[in-house]
Coordinates of C-alpha atoms and ligand atoms in Angstrom, one line a residue:
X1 CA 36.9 160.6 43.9
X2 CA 33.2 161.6 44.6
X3 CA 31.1 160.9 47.8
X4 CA 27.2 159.6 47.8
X5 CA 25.3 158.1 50.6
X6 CA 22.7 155.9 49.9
X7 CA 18.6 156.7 49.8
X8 CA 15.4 155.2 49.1
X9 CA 12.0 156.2 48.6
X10 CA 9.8 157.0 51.7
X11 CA 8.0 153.2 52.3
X12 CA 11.4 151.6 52.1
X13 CA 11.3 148.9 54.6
X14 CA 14.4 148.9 57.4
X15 CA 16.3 146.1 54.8
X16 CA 17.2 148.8 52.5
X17 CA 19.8 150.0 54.6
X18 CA 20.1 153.6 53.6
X19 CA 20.4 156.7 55.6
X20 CA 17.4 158.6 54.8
X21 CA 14.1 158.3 53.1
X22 CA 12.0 160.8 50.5
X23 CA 14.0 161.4 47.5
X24 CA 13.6 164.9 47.4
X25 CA 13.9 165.2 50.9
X26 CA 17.0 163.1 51.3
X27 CA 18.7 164.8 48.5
X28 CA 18.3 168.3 49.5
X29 CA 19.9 167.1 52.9
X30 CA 22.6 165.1 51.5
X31 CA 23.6 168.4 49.3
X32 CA 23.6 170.1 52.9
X33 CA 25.9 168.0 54.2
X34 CA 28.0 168.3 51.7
X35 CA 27.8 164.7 49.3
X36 CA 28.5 165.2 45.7
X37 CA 25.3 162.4 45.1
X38 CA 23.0 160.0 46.1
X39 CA 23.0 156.1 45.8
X40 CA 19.4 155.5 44.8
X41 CA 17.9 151.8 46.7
X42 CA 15.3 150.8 44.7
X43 CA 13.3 147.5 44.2
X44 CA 11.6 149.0 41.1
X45 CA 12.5 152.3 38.3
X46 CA 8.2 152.6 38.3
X47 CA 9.2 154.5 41.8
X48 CA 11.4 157.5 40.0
X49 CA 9.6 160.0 38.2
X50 CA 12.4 160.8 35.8
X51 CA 11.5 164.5 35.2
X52 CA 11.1 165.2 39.0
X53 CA 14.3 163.7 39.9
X54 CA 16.1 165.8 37.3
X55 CA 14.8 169.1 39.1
X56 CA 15.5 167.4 42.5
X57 CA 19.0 167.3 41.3
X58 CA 19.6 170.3 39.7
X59 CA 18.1 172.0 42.4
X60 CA 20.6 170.9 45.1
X61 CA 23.6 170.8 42.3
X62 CA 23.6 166.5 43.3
X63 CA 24.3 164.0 41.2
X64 CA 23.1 159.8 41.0
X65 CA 25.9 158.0 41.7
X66 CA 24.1 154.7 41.4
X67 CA 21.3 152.5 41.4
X68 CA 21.2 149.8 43.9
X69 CA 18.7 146.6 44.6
X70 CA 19.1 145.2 47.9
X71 CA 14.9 145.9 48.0
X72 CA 14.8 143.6 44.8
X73 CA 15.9 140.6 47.0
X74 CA 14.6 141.4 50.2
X75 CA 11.2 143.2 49.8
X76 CA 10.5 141.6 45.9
X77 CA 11.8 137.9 47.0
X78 CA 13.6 138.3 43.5
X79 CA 17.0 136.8 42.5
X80 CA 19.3 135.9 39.9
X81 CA 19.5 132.1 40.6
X82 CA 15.6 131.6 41.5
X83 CA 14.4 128.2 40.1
X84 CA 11.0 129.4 38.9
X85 CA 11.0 130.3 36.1
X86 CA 8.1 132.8 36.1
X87 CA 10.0 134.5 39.1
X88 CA 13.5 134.5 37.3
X89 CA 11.7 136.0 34.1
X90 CA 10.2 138.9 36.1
X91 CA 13.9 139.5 37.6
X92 CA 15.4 139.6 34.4
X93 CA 12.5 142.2 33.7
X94 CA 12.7 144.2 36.5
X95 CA 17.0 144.7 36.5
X96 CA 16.6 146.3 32.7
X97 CA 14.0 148.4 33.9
X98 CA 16.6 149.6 37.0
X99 CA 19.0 149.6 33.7
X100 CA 16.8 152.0 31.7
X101 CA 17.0 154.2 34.6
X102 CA 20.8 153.8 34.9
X103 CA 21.5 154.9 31.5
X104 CA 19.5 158.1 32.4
X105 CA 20.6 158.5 35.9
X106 CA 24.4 157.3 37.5
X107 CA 25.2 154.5 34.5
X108 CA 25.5 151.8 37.3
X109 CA 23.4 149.4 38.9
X110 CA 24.8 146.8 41.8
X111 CA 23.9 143.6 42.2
X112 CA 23.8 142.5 46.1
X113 CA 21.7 139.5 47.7
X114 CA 19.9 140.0 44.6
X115 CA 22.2 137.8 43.0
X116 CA 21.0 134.8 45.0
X117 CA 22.1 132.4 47.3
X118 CA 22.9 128.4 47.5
X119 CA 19.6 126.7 48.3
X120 CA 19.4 123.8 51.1
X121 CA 19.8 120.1 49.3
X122 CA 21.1 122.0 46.3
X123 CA 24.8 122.3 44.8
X124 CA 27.4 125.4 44.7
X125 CA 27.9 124.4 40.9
X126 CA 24.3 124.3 40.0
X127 CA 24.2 128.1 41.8
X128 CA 26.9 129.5 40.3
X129 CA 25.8 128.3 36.4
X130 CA 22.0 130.2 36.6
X131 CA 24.4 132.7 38.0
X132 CA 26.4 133.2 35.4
X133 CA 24.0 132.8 32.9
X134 CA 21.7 135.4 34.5
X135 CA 24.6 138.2 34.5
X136 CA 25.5 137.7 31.0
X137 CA 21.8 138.0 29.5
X138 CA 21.7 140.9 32.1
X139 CA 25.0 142.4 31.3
X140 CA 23.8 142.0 27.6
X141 CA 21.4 144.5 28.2
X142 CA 23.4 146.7 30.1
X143 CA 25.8 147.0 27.2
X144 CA 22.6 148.1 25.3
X145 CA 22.6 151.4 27.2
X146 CA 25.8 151.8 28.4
X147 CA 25.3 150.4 31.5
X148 CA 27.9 148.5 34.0
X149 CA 26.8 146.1 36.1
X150 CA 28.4 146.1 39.8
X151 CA 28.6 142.9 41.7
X152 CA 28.5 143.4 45.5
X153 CA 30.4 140.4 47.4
X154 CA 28.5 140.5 50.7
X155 CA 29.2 138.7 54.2
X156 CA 28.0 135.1 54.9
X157 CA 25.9 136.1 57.9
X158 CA 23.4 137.9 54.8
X159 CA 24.0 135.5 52.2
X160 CA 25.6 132.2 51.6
X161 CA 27.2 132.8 47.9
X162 CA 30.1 135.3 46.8
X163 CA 30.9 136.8 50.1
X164 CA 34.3 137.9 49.7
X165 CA 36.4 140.6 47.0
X166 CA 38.3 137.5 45.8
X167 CA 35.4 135.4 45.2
X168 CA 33.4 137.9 43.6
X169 CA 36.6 138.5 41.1
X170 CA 36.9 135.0 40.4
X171 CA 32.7 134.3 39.1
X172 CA 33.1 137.6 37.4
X173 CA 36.0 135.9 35.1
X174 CA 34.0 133.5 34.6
X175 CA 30.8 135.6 33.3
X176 CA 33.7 136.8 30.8
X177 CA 31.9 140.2 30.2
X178 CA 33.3 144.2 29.8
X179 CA 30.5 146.3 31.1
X180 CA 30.8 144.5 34.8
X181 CA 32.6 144.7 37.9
X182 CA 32.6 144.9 41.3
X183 CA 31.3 147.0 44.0
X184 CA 34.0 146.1 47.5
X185 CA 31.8 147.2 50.4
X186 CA 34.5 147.4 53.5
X187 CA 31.7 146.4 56.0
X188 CA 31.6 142.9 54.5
X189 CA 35.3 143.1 53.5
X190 CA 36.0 143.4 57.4
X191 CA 34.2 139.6 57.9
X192 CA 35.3 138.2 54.8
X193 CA 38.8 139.7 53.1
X194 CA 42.1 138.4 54.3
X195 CA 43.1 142.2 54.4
X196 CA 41.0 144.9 53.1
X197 CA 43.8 147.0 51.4
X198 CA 45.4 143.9 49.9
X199 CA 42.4 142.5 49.0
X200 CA 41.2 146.0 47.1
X201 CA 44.9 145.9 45.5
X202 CA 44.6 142.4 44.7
X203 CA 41.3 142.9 42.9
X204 CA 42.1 146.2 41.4
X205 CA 41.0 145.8 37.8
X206 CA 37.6 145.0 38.8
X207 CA 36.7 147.9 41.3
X208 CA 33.9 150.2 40.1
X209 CA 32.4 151.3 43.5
X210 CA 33.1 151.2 46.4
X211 CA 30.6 150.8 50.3
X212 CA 32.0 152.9 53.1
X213 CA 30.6 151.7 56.7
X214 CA 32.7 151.2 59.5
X215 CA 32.8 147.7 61.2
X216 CA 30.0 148.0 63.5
X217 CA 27.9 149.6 60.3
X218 CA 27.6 153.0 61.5
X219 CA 29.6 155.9 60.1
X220 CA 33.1 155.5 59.7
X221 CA 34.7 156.9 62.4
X222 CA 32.8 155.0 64.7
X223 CA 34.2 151.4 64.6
X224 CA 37.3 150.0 64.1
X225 CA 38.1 150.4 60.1
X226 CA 41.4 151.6 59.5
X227 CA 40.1 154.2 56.3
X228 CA 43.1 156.1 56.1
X229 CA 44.4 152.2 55.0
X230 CA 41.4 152.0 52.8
X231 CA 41.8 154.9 50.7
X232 CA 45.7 154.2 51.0
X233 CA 45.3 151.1 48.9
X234 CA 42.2 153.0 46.7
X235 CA 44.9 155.1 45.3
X236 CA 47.5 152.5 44.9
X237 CA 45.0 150.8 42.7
X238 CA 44.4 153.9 40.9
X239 CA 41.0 154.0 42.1
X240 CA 38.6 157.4 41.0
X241 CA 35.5 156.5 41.5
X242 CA 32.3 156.6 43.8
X243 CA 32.8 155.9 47.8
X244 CA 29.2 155.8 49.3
X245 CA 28.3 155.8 52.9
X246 CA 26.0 153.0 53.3
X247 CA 25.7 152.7 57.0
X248 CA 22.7 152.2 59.7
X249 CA 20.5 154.9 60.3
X250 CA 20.7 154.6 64.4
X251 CA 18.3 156.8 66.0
X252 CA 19.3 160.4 64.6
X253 CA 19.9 159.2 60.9
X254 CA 21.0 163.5 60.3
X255 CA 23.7 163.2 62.8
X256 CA 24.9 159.7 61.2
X257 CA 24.8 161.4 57.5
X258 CA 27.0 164.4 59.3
X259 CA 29.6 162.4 61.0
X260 CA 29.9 160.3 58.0
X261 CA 30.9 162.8 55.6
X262 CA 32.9 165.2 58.5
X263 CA 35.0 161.9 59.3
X264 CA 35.5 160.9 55.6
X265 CA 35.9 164.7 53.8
X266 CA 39.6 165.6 54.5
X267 CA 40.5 161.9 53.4
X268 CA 38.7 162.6 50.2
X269 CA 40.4 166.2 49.9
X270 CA 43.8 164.5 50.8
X271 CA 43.3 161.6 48.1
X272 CA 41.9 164.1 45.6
X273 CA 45.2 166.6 46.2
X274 CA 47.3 163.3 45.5
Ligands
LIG1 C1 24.0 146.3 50.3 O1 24.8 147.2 49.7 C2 24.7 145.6 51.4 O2 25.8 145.9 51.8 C3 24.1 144.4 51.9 O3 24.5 144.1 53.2 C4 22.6 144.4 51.9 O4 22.2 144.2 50.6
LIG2 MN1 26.9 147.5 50.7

């Protein structure tokens, strides 16, 4: 198992929710701390220069271990399950460019709110169908390069469609594709799951990546998450993946980043030992 936290370029708005901001900046600190990678936020590839981020990494020994698009949805306006079709074209076009990236850089790209949501007046079925469509042309393309696509279920409060491990499981049956799966962030898992360790055993097969935040969003350690439980039932499904720290910045985003990986480190070392 391998720990990122999550980054975005300097103008990121506050809806990226990532830690810090600057690429290279953010990775030379990240490498400080002592994170194997970075979780790149991005609402489009044109803001990676591919050959600078390769030196950026080297430089601090990091790696990518995603590419996420919570900015696609909330800075773009861009979903999945939009009903223009100009706008739903331009979607399409803008994940394969994030999947280009991907096949250079971490090999995964999540899907959050940039899935879409139910629309007022309009049906759960009708939703769910431009879903599933979407994520197969999408996961088509992935395949292409080699890329999975990662499907983040993500609390009602943000969003009104897939908000729980189970359901997420469930649509991605449905899409009936290889290259996809999910991305269990525990912050929404603490709203929506039954149980977070059941749930992540429950939905093993599907797991690719995995959100750490504690319940009140800020480093885990700092709310009321049982983790030791979380990475319990990791292993039990066999899990050996990413964890990422996606959590609030607060005032003294540094100190956030440090707590974060001083809290989660020797429960990495312990899983990694067993
Ligand atoms: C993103 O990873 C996330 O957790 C959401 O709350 C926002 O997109
Ligand atoms: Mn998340």
């Amino acid at each position: 198992m391998k720990i990122a936290v999550t980054v975005a370029g300097s103008e990121a708005k506050e809806s990226a929710f990532v830690v810090w901001r600057g690429f290279k900046e953010s990775i030379k600190k990240a490498s400080e701390c002592g994170y194997d990678g970075v979780e790149l936020a991005l609402k489009d590839a044109s803001e990676i220069d591919e050959g600078r981020l390769k030196q950026w990494l080297e430089l601090y020994g990091m790696e990518v271990s995603c590419i996420s698009t919570g900015q696609v949805f909330a800075d773009r306006g861009m979903y999945f399950t939009h009903q223009d079709p100009v706008i739903h074209r331009e979607t399409v076009g803008v994940f394969a460019g994030l999947i280009k990236l991907a096949s250079v850089f971490g090999g995964k790209v999540n899907i959050g709110r940039a899935r879409g949501f139910i629309p007022e007046g309009s049906s759960r079925q009708m939703t769910e169908k431009r879903f599933i469509e979407t994520m197969r042309e999408i996961c088509d393309i992935a395949g292409q390069y080699n890329v999975e696509m990662i499907l983040e279920p993500v609390n009602r409060y943000e969003i009104n469609f897939i908000n729980s491990v189970d359901e997420g499981a469930a649509i991605l049956e449905q899409v009936g594709r290889t290259n996809c799966g999910l991305q269990p962030d525990v912050f929404h898992m603490n709203i929506e799951d039954d149980d977070i360790g059941k749930s992540l055993m429950r939905n093993k097969k599907w797991i690719r990546y995995v959100h750490l935040a504690d319940s009140n969003r800020y480093a885990p350690g700092m709310g009321h998450i049982d983790f030791q439980g979380v990475f319990d039932a990791l292993r039990m499904a066999d899990y050996d993946g990413w964890v990422s720290v996606e959590i609030l910045p607060g005032e003294d985003p540094d100190k956030m980043a440090k707590t974060s990986i001083q809290y989660l480190k020797p429960l990495i070392q312990q899983y990694n030992k067993s």
